[in-house]
Short mmCIF file of C-alpha atoms in Angstrom, two decimals:
data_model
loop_
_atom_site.label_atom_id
_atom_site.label_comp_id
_atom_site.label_asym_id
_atom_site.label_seq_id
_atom_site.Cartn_x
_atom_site.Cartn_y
_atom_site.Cartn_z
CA UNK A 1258 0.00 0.00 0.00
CA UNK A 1259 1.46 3.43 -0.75
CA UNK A 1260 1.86 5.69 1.88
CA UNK A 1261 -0.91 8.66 1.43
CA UNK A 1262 1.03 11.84 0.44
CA UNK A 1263 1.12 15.35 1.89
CA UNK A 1264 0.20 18.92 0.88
CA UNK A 1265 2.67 20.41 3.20
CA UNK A 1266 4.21 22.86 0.44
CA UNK A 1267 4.12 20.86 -2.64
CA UNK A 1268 6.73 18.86 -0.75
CA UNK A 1269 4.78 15.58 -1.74
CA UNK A 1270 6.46 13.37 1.38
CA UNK A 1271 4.34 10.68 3.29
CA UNK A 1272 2.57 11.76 6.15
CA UNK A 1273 3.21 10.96 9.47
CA UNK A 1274 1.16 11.85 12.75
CA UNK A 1275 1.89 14.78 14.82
CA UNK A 1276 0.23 14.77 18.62
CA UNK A 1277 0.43 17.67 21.11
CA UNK A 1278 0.77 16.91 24.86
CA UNK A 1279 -3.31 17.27 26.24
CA UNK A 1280 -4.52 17.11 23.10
CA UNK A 1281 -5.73 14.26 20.80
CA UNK A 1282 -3.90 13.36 17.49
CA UNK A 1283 -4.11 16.04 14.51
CA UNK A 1284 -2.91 16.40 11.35
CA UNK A 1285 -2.11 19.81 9.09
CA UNK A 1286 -0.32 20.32 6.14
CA UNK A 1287 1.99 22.40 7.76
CA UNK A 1288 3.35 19.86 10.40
CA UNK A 1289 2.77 16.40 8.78
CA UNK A 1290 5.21 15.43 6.03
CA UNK A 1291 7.99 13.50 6.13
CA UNK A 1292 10.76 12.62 3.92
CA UNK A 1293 10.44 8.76 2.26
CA UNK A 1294 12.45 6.89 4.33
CA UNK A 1295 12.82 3.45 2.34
CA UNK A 1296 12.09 0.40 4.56
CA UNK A 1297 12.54 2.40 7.46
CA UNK A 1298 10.05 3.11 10.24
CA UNK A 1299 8.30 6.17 10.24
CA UNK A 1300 7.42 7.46 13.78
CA UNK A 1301 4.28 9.34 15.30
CA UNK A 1302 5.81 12.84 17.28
CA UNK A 1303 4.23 13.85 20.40
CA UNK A 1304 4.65 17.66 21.49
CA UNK A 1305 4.64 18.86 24.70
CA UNK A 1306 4.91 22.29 25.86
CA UNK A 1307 7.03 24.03 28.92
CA UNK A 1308 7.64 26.94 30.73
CA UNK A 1309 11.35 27.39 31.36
CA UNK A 1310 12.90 29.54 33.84
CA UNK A 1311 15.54 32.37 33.07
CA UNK A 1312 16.38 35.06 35.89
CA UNK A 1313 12.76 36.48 36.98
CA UNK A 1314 11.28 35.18 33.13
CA UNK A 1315 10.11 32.69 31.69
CA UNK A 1316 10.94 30.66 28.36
CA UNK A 1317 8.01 29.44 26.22
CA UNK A 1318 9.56 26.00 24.87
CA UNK A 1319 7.91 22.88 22.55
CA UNK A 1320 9.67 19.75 22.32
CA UNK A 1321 9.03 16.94 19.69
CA UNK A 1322 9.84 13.16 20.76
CA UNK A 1323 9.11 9.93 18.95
CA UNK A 1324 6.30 7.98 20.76
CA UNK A 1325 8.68 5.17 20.01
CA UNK A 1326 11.86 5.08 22.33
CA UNK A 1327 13.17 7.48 24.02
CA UNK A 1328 14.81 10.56 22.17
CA UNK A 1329 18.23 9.85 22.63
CA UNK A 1330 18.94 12.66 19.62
CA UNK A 1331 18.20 16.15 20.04
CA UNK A 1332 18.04 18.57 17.87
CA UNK A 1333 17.95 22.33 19.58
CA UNK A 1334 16.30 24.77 17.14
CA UNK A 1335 16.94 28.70 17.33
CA UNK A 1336 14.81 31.26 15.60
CA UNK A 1337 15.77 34.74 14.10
CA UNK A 1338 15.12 38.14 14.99
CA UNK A 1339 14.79 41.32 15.28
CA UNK A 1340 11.56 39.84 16.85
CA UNK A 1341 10.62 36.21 15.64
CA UNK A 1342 8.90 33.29 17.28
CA UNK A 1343 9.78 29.38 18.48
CA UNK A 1344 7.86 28.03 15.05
CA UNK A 1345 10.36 30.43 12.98
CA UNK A 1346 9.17 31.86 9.66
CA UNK A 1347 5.80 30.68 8.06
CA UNK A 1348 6.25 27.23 10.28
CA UNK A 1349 9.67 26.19 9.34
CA UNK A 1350 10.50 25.08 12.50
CA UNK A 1351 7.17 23.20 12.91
CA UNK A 1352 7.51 21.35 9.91
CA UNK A 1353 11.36 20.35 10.99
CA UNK A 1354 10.12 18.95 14.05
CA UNK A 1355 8.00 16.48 11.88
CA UNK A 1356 10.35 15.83 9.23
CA UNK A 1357 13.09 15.13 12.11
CA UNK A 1358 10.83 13.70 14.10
CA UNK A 1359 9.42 11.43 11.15
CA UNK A 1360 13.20 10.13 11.41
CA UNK A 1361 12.93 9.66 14.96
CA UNK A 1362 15.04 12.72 16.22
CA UNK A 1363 13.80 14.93 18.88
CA UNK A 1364 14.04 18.42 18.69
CA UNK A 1365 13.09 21.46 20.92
CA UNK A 1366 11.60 25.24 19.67
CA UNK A 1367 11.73 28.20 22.00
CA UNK A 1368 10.73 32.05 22.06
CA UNK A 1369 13.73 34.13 23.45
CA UNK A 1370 12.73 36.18 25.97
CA UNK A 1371 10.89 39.09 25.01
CA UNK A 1372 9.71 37.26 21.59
CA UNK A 1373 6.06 35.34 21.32
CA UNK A 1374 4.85 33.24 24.26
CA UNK A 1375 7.96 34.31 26.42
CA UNK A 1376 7.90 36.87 29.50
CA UNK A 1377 10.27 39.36 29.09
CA UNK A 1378 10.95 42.52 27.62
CA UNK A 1379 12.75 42.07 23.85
CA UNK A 1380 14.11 46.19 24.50
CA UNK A 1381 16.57 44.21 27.10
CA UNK A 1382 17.59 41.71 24.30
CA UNK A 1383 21.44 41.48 23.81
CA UNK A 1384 23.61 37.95 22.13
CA UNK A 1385 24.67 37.70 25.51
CA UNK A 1386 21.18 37.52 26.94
CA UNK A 1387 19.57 34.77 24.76
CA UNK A 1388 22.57 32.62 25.12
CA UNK A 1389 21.85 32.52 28.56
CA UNK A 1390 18.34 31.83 27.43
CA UNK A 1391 19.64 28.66 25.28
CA UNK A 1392 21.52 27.25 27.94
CA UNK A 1393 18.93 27.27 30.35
CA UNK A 1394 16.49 25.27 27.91
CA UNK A 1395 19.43 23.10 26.83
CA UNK A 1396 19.83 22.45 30.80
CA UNK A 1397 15.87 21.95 31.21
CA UNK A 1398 16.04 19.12 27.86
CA UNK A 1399 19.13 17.35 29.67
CA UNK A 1400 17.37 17.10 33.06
CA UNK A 1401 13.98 16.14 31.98
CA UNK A 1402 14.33 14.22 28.71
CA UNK A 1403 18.40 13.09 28.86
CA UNK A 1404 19.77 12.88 25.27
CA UNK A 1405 22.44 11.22 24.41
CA UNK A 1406 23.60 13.66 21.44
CA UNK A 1407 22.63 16.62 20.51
CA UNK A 1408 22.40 18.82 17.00
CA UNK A 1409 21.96 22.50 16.63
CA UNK A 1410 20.16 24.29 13.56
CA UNK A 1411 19.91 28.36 13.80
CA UNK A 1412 18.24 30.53 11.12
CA UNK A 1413 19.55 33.89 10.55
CA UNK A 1414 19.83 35.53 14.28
CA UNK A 1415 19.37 32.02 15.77
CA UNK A 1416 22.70 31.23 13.71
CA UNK A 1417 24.56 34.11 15.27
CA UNK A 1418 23.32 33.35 18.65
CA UNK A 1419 23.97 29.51 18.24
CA UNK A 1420 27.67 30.18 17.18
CA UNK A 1421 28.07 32.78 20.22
CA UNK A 1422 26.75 29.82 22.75
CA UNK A 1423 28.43 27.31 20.86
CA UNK A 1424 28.93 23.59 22.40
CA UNK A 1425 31.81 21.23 20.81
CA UNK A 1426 29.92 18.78 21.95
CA UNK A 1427 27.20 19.05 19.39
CA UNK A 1428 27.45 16.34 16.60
CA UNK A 1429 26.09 18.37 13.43
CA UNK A 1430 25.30 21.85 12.89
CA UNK A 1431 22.86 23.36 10.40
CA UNK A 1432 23.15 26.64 9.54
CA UNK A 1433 19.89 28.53 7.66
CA UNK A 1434 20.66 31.57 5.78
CA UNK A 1435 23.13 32.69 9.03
CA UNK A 1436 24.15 36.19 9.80
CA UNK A 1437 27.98 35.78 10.80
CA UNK A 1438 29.52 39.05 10.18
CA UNK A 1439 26.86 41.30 11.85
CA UNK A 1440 27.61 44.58 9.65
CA UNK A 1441 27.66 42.92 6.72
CA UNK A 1442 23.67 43.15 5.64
CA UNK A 1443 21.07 42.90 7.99
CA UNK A 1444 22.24 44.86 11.35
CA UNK A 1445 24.64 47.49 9.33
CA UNK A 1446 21.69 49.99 9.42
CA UNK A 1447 20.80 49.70 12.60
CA UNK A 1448 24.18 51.60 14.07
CA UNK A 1449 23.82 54.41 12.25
CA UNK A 1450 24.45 57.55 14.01
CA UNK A 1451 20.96 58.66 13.79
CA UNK A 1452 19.75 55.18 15.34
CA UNK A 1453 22.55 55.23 17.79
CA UNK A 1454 21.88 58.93 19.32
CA UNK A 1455 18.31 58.13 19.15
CA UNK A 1456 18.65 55.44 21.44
CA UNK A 1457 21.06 56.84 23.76
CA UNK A 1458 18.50 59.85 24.59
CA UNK A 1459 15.75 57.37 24.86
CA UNK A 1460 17.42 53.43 25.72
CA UNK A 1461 16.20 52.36 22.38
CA UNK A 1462 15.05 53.02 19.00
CA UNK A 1463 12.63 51.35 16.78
CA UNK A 1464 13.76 49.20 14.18
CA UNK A 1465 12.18 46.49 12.14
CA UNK A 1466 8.70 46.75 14.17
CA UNK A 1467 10.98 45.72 17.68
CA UNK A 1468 12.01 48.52 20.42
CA UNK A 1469 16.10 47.85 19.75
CA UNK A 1470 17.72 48.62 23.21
CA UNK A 1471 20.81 50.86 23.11
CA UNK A 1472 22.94 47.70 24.90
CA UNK A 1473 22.50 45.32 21.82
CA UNK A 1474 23.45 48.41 19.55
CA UNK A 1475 26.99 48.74 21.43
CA UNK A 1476 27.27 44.97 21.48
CA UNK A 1477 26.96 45.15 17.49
CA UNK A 1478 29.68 46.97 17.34
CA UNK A 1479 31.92 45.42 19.66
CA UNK A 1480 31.29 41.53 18.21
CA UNK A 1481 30.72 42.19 14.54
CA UNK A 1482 32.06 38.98 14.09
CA UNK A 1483 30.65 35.55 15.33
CA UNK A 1484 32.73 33.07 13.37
CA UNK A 1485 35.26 31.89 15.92
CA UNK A 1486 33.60 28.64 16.64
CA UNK A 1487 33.43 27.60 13.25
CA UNK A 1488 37.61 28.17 12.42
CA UNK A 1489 39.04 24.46 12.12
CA UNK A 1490 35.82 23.19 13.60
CA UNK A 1491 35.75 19.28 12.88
CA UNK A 1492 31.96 18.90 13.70
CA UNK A 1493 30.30 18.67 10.12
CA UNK A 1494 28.37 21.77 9.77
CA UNK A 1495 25.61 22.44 6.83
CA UNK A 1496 25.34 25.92 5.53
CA UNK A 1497 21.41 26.39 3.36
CA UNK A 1498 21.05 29.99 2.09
CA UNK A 1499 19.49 31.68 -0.52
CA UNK A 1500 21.92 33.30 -3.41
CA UNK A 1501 19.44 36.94 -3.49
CA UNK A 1502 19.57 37.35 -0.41
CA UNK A 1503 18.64 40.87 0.58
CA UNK A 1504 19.50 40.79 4.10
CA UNK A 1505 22.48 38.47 4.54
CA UNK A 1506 24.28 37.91 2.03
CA UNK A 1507 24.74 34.67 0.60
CA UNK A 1508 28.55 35.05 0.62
CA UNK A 1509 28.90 34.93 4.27
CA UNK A 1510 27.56 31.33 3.75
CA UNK A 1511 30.22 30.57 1.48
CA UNK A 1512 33.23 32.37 3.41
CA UNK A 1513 32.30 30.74 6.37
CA UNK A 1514 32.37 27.16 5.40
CA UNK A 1515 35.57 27.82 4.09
CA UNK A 1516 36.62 27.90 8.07
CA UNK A 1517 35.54 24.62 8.99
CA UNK A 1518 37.66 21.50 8.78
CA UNK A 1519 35.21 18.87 9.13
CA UNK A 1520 32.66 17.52 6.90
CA UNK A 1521 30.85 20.63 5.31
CA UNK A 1522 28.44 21.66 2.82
CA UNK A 1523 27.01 24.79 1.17
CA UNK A 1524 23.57 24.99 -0.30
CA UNK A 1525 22.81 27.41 -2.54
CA UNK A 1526 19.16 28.80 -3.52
CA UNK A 1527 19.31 30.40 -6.98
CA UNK A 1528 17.09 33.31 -6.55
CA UNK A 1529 16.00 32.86 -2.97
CA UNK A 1530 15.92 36.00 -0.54
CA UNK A 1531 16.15 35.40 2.98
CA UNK A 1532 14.30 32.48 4.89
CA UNK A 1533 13.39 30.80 1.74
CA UNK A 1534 9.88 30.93 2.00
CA UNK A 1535 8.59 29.61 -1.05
CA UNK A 1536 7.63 26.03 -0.91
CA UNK A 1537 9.94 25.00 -3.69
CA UNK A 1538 12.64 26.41 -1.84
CA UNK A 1539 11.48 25.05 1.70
CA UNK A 1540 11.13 21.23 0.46
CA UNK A 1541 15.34 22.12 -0.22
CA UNK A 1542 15.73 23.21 2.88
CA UNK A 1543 13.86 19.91 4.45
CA UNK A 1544 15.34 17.52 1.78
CA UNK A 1545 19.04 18.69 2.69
CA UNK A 1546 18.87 19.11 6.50
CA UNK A 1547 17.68 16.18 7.61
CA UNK A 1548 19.64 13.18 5.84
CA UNK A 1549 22.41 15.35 7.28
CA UNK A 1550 21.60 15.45 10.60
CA UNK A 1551 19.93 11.43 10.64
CA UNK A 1552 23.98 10.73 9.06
CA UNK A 1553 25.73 13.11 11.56
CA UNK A 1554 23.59 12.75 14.70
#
């Protein structure tokens, strides 16, 4: 019998179930498509919801397991900003978790603080501040759900604060149209000396539809760069990024894998702008990133 195919973007993958903690099994074409997987089981995902502590906030966190077996591999999932949200843009993190899921990885989705169902105020955002905010969910996953390896995969921001919190003990990295060198694109505007005076007199400025506090605008300028982690880094690292993109450049993709030593690969969109948002281009994004990590992970 041939496995009934799904809608989720054209991509035209079987489906597999998705179930949310408390609530019975449901399917959408957003969240339940995975890639063929010849002879191989395909798994049902449960997803379960938490409230993680940070400081005096609180982190807004879904994580995806296999019903079958424990999730042993983990992937931890970081979404962009200014702004942005734990399902990343139109769903892309929701349909990883089933794709990855579908392969039997786990993976886990948060809002920074300050960003969707998080407390917190985003005008206090800095790198600094939602690494500590990663850490404490990757400490909540190890406690509660103890995985034996772990993954990362950061889109745009997520990338740069993923490489800033970076663990060598991850297995595989995926990188998703990542904003290394912080002036180079996307965040060049945004210290400007009109932006910066405006938001010394007032503690921020508003950029992008987000306050912008003055501390993450002197932070820009002091890191600029996050690509340490990734010089003569033997952990094999994907790089997916459109080549028109109008906010980081797809070069930065391209100069940074030259830095790692290990098993690496660049994928390049022709005509894609940045998170790759048309389905043709999203079923590349799902088709490259998770043989990679089910291989690496």
């Amino acid at each position: 019998m041939r496995p009934e195919r799904c809608s989720c973007r054209g991509c035209g993958w079987p489906r597999t179930g998705v179930q949310e903690s408390g609530s019975p099994a449901r399917r959408s074409a957003a969240t339940d498509c995975a890639p063929p997987r010849d002879e191989e089981q395909v798994f049902m995902i449960q997803q379960t919801r938490h409230r993680i502590g940070v400081g005096n906030d609180e982190l807004a966190a879904v994580v995806a397991t296999p019903t079958t077996g424990s999730p042993q591999r983990m992937v931890m999932m970081l979404h962009g900003g200014p702004g942005g949200q734990k399902d990343g843009p139109t769903d892309l993190y929701v349909d990883l978790a089933a794709h990855l899921g579908a392969a039997g990885i786990a993976s886990v989705r948060f809002d920074f603080r300050g960003c969707g169902e998080s407390t917190g105020s985003y005008r206090d955002m800095t790198i600094a501040r939602q690494v500590e905010d990663l850490r404490a969910v990757r400490s909540f996953v190890d406690g509660r759900y103890q995985p034996t390896a772990w993954a990362l995969i950061g889109e745009s921001f997520g990338a740069t604060v993923g490489l800033a919190g970076f663990d060598p003990a991850y297995r595989a990295v995926v990188l998703l149209w990542p904003a290394i060198w912080l002036l180079d694109g996307a965040f060049e505007s945004y210290v400007s000396e009109e932006n910066l005076s405006a938001a010394r007199r007032d503690g921020y400025v508003d950029l992008d539809g987000e306050q912008i506090g003055v501390a993450f605008l002197d932070e820009l300028q002091d890191v600029q760069d996050i690509s340490a982690p990734l010089r003569g880094l033997s952990t094999p690292v994907l790089f997916v990024h459109g080549e028109a993109d109008h906010e980081v450049p797809f070069g930065q993709s391209v100069r940074a894998a030259d830095l790692v030593s290990g098993p690496h690969k660049v994928v390049g969109v022709p005509d894609g702008d940045h998170c790759l948002e048309e389905p043709q281009e999203r079923e590349i994004v799902y088709r490259e990133t998770v043989p990679w990590l089910r291989e690496y992970l």
